[in-house]
Short mmCIF file of C-alpha atoms in Angstrom, two decimals:
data_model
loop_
_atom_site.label_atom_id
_atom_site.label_comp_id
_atom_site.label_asym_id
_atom_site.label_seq_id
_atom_site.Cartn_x
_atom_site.Cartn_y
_atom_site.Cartn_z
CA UNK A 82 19.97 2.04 5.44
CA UNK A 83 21.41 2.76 9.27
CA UNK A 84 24.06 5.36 7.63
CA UNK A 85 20.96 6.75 6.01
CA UNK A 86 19.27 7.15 9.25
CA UNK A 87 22.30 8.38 11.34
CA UNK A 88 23.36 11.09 8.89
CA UNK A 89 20.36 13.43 9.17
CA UNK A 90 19.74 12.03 13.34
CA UNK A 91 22.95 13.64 13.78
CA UNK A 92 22.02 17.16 14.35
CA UNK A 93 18.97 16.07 16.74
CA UNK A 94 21.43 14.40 18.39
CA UNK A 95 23.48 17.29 18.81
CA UNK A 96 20.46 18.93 20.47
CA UNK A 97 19.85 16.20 22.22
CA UNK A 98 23.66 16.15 24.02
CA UNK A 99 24.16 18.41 26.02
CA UNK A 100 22.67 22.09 26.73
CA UNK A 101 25.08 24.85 24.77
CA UNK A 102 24.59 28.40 24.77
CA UNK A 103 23.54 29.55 21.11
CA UNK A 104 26.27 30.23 18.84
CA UNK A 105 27.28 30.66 15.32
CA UNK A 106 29.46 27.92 14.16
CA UNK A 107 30.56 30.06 11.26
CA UNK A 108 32.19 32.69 13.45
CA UNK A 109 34.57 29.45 15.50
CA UNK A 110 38.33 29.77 14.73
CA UNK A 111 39.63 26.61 13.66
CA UNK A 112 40.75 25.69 17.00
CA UNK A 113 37.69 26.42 18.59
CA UNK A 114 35.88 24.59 16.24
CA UNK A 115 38.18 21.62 16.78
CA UNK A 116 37.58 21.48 20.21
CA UNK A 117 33.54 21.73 19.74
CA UNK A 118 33.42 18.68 17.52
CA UNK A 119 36.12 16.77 20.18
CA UNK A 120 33.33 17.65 22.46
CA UNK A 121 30.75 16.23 20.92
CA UNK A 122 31.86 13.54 20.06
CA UNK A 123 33.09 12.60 23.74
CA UNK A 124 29.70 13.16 24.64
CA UNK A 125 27.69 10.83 21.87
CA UNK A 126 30.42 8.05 22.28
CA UNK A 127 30.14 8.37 26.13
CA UNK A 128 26.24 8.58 25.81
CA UNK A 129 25.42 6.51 22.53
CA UNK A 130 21.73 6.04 23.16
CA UNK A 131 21.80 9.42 22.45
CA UNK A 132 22.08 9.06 18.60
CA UNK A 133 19.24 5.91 19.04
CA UNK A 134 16.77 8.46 20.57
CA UNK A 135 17.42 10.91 17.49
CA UNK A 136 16.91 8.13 14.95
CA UNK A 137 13.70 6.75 16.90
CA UNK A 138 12.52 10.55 17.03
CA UNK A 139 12.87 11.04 12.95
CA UNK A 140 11.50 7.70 12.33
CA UNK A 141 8.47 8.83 13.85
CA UNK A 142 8.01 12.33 12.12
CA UNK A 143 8.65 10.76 9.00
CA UNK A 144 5.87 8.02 9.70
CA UNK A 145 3.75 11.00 10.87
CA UNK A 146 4.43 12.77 7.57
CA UNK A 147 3.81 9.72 5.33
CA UNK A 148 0.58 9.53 7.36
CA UNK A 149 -0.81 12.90 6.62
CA UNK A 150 0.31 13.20 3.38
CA UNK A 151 -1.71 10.14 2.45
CA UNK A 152 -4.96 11.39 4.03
CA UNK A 153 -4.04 14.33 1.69
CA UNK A 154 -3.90 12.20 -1.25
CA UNK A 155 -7.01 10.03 -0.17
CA UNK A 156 -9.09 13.20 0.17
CA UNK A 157 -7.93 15.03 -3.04
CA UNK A 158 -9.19 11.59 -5.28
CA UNK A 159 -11.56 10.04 -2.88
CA UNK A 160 -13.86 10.17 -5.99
CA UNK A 161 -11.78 8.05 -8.13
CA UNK A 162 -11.19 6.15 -5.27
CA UNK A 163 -14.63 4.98 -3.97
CA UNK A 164 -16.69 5.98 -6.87
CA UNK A 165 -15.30 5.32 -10.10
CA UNK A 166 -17.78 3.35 -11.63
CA UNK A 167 -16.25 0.21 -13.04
CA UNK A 168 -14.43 -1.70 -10.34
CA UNK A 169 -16.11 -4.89 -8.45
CA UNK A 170 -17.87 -4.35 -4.85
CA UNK A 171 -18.44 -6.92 -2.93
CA UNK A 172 -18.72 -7.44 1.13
CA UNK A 173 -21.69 -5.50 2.06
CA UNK A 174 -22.37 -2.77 -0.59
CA UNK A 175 -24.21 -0.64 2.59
CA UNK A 176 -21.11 -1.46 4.75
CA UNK A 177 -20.52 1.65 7.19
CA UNK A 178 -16.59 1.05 5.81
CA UNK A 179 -15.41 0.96 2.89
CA UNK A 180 -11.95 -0.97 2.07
CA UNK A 181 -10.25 -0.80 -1.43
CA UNK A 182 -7.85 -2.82 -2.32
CA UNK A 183 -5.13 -2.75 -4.96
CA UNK A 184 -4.04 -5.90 -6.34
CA UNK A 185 -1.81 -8.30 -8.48
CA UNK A 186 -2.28 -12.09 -9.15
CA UNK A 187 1.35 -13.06 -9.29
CA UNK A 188 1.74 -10.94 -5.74
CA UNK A 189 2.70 -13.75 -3.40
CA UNK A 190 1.32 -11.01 -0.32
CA UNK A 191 -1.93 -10.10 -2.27
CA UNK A 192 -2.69 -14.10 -2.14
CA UNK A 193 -2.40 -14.11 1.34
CA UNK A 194 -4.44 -10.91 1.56
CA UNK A 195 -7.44 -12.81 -0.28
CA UNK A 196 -8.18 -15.21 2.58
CA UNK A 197 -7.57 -12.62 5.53
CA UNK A 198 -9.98 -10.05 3.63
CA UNK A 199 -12.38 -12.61 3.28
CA UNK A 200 -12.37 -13.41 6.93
CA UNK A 201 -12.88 -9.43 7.71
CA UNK A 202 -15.60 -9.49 5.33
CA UNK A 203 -17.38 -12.60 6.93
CA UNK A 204 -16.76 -11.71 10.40
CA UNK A 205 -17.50 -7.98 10.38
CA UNK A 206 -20.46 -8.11 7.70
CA UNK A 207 -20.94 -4.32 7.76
CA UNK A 208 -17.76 -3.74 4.97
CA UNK A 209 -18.01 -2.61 1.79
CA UNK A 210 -14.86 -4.28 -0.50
CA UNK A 211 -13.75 -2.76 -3.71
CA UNK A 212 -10.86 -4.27 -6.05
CA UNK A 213 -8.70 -2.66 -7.92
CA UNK A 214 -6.64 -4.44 -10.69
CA UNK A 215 -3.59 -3.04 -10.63
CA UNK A 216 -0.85 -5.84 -12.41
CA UNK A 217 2.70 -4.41 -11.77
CA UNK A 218 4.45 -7.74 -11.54
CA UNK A 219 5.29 -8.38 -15.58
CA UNK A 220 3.30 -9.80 -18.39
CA UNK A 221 1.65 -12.50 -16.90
CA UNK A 222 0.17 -9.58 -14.42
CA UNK A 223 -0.83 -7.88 -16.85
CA UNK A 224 -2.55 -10.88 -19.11
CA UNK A 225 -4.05 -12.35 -15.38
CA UNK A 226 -5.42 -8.81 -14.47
CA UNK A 227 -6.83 -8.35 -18.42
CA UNK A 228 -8.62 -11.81 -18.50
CA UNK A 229 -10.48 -10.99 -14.91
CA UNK A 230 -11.72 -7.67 -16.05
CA UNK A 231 -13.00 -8.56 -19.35
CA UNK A 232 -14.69 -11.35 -17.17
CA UNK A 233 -16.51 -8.86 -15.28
CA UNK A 234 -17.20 -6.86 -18.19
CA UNK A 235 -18.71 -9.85 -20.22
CA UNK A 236 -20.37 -12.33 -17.80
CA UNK A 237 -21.02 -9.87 -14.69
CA UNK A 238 -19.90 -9.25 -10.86
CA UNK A 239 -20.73 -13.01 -9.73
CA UNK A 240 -18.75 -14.56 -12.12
CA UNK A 241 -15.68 -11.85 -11.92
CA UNK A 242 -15.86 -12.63 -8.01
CA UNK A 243 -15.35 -16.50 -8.95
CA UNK A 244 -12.70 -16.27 -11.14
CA UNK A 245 -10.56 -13.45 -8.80
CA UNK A 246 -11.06 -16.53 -6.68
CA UNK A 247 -9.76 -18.70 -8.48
CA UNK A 248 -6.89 -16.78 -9.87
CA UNK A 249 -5.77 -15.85 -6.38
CA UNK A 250 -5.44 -19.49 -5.25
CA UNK A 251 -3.86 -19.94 -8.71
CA UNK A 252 0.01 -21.02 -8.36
CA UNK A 253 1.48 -21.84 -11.52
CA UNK A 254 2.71 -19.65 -14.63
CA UNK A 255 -0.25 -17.43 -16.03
CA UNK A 256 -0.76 -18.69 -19.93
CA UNK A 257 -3.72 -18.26 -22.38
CA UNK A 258 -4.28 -21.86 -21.60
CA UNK A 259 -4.73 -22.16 -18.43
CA UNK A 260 -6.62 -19.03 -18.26
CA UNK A 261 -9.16 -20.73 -20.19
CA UNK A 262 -8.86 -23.62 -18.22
CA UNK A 263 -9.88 -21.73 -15.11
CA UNK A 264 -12.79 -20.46 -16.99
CA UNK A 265 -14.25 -23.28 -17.94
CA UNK A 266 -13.78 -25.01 -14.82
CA UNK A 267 -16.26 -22.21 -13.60
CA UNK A 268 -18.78 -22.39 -16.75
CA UNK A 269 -17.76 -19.50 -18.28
CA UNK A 270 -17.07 -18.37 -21.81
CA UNK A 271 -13.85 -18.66 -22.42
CA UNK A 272 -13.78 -17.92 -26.22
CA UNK A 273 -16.09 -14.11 -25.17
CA UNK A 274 -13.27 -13.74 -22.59
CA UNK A 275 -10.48 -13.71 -24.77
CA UNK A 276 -12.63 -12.05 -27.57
CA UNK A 277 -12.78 -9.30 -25.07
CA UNK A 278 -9.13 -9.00 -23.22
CA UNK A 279 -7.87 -6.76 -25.79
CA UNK A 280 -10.74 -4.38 -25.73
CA UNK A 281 -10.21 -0.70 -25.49
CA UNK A 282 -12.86 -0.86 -22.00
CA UNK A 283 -10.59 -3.21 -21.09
CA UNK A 284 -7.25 -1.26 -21.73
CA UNK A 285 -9.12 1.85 -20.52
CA UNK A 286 -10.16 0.26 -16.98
CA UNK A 287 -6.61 -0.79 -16.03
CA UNK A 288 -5.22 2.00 -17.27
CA UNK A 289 -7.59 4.84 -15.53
CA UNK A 290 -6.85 2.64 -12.23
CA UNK A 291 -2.88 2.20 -13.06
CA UNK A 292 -3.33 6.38 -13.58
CA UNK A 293 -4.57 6.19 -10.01
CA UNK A 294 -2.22 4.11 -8.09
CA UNK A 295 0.72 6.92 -9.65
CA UNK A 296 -1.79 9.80 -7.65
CA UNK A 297 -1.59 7.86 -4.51
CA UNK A 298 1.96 7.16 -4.57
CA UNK A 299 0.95 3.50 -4.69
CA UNK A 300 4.08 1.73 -5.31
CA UNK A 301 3.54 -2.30 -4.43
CA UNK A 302 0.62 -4.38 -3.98
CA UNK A 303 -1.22 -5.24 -1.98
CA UNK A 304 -2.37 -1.51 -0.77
CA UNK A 305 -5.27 -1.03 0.86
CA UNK A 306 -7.38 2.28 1.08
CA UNK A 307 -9.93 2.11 4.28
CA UNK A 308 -11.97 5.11 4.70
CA UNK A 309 -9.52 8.29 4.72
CA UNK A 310 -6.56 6.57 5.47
CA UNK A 311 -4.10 4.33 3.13
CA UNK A 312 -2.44 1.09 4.07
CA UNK A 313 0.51 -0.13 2.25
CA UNK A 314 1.14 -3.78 1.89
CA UNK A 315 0.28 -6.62 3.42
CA UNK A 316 -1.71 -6.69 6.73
CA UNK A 317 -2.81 -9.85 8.66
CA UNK A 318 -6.60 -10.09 9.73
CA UNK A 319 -6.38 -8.87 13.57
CA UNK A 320 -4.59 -5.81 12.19
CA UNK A 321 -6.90 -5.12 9.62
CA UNK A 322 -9.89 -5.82 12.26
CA UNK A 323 -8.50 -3.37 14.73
CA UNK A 324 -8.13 -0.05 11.98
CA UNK A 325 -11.85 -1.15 11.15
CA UNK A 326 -12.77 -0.65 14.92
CA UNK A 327 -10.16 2.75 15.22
CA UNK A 328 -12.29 3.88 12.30
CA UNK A 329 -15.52 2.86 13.61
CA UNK A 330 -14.48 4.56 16.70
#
């Protein structure tokens, strides 16, 4: 990764060394050319911070990049985004911001997400949460992810918002059977569950949202959309707390 870095920090760094008169490198003889590289490299091994300062200075245009490219993407599908009609909102529906969030049961960071999102949502009250079910991690993603949105599709938002609970607190391998075991622990219908998992709305739901996540570059879970600006993977709840006051702001 540091080679990575250093390769393309080198030229900053060479106009970070020291102050040359413009030339054309093409036009050196050999010797002269010889003797500018001997040069240069005196100087970066006699000043190496020099190369540190390059690196540091790329990191950050890159980050800055990155940044504006996802308000980019953000804008361009803020429809699909905030409005698509089928995903679960919770918090405070009138919530002056809105936070999306991608997701995965068997995401070990997404579980960890749960409780500090919770706490934002308690301790803010004025956020609107919407959840996207996005199951990247293997089968047992994809068969957690399928189970909670044919709960929401046949029992409503209440009971979806129960078993997303549950699921997310959930540590052991995701089966059939203990699906329906977390079902029926919360009163639902397990049998119009499973009737309903392999429904085309079903298929259609994850899909549109999976179709989504490949607009917004979204690449891992959890990611988080708050108003115009993306936030990729997992932040605790003072971070989180402080973009919702920068975007309040």
């Amino acid at each position: 990764m540091f080679a990575r870095l250093i390769a393309p920090a080198f030229v900053s760094a060479l106009a970070l060394a020291a102050p040359v008169q413009a030339m054309d490198l093409t036009e050196l003889t050999d010797a002269e050319r010889a003797q500018f590289r001997a040069e240069v490299r005196a100087y970066l091994m006699e000043n190496p911070e020099v190369i540190l300062q390059a690196v540091e200075q790329m990191q950050t245009q890159q980050a800055e990049a990155q940044m504006q490219a996802d308000f980019d993407l953000v804008e361009a599908h803020a429809d699909e985004i905030f409005n698509d009609g089928y995903s679960w909102v919770g918090g405070n529906p009138e919530g002056d911001i809105t936070l999306v969030e991608f997701l995965d049961y068997r995401c070990g960071y997404c579980k960890r997400a749960h409780d500090e999102v919770a706490k934002l949502l308690e301790t803010d009250g004025n956020i609107k949460l919407i959840v996207k079910e996005f199951p990247i991690l293997g089968e047992q993603s994809m068969l957690a992810s399928r189970f909670a949105v044919a709960t929401k599709q046949v029992a409503g938002d209440d009971e979806y918002k129960q078993l997303n609970d549950a699921l997310m607190a959930f540590n052991g391998d995701v089966t059939m059977a203990a699906l329906r075991r977390l079902a029926e622990g919360l009163g639902l219908d397990a049998d119009a569950i499973e009737a309903k998992m392999g429904s085309d709305a079903v298929t259609q739901e994850i899909a549109e949202t999976r179709a989504l996540a490949q607009k917004l570059q979204i690449t891992g879970t959890p990611t988080f959309v708050m108003k115009d600006e993306m936030l990729r993977g997992y932040l605790p709840y003072d971070q989180m707390m402080a973009f919702v006051k920068e975007k309040r702001g």
